[in-house]
């Protein structure tokens, strides 16, 4: 996270760290001395441009400390590569893990940055051989990479998609195996969780993949908010960031998530 980007905005994100983590999370920093709920994921957990993200609303509903471990544009690798964040999540009584696109993880075809998982680092020899006409030096983000590959050859792209799916499933099982508390998976999107994967906003993720994790989790909560972001919520967004804010959930959407999760988490805390 770029801390400097938070200084001139109406929302105070109070960046903090836990357990020696190298990742910056949204504050205020919560105490880990008593039992707590840990929330992992990307933009839908962090809550940029929202004064009170669903993690804070959830804390008020369940009567238990809720720790926001969301990292913008993060994939699973951000947590598996960070012992401090992983330990904080593993020690939680309940863990909420947001399901996000599977493309922001390293795999057999390409490597991503260990913390900023949306950053493309390099292509493997296998991908270079599969796409010899591609100039990878012009690519800096995973979504851009995949868009270019799909445009060049959809047939070969299917091999990449399958590899990313396989890597995501293995990495998710590894993450879940290290949790000691109950795990709740969260689908939080303006789009429904699709039965089959497609080349879209929620890259490669499908209901079949989520259902495959069912034996390892307490529940899968799906929230497709009625209102993603209200028009008046752009008033406090810096002008140059309005287009970015349009893709992120607003206050009403966060409130829906908090209510849905509270119903699933309260029984787990009793």
XYZ file of C-alpha atoms in Angstrom, residues 186-193 221-228 253 256-257:
19
model
C -16.903 -14.481 1.397
C -18.018 -13.705 -2.132
C -18.419 -9.905 -2.283
C -18.931 -8.580 -5.797
C -21.258 -6.655 -8.061
C -21.439 -9.861 -10.105
C -22.759 -13.278 -9.039
C -20.382 -16.169 -8.472
C -21.411 -16.314 2.260
C -22.369 -14.660 -1.022
C -23.174 -10.949 -1.126
C -24.103 -9.203 -4.357
C -25.216 -5.801 -3.039
C -28.318 -4.061 -4.347
C -26.364 -0.790 -4.474
C -22.654 -1.031 -5.282
C -22.636 -2.505 0.100
C -24.928 -5.662 3.555
C -21.738 -7.684 3.980
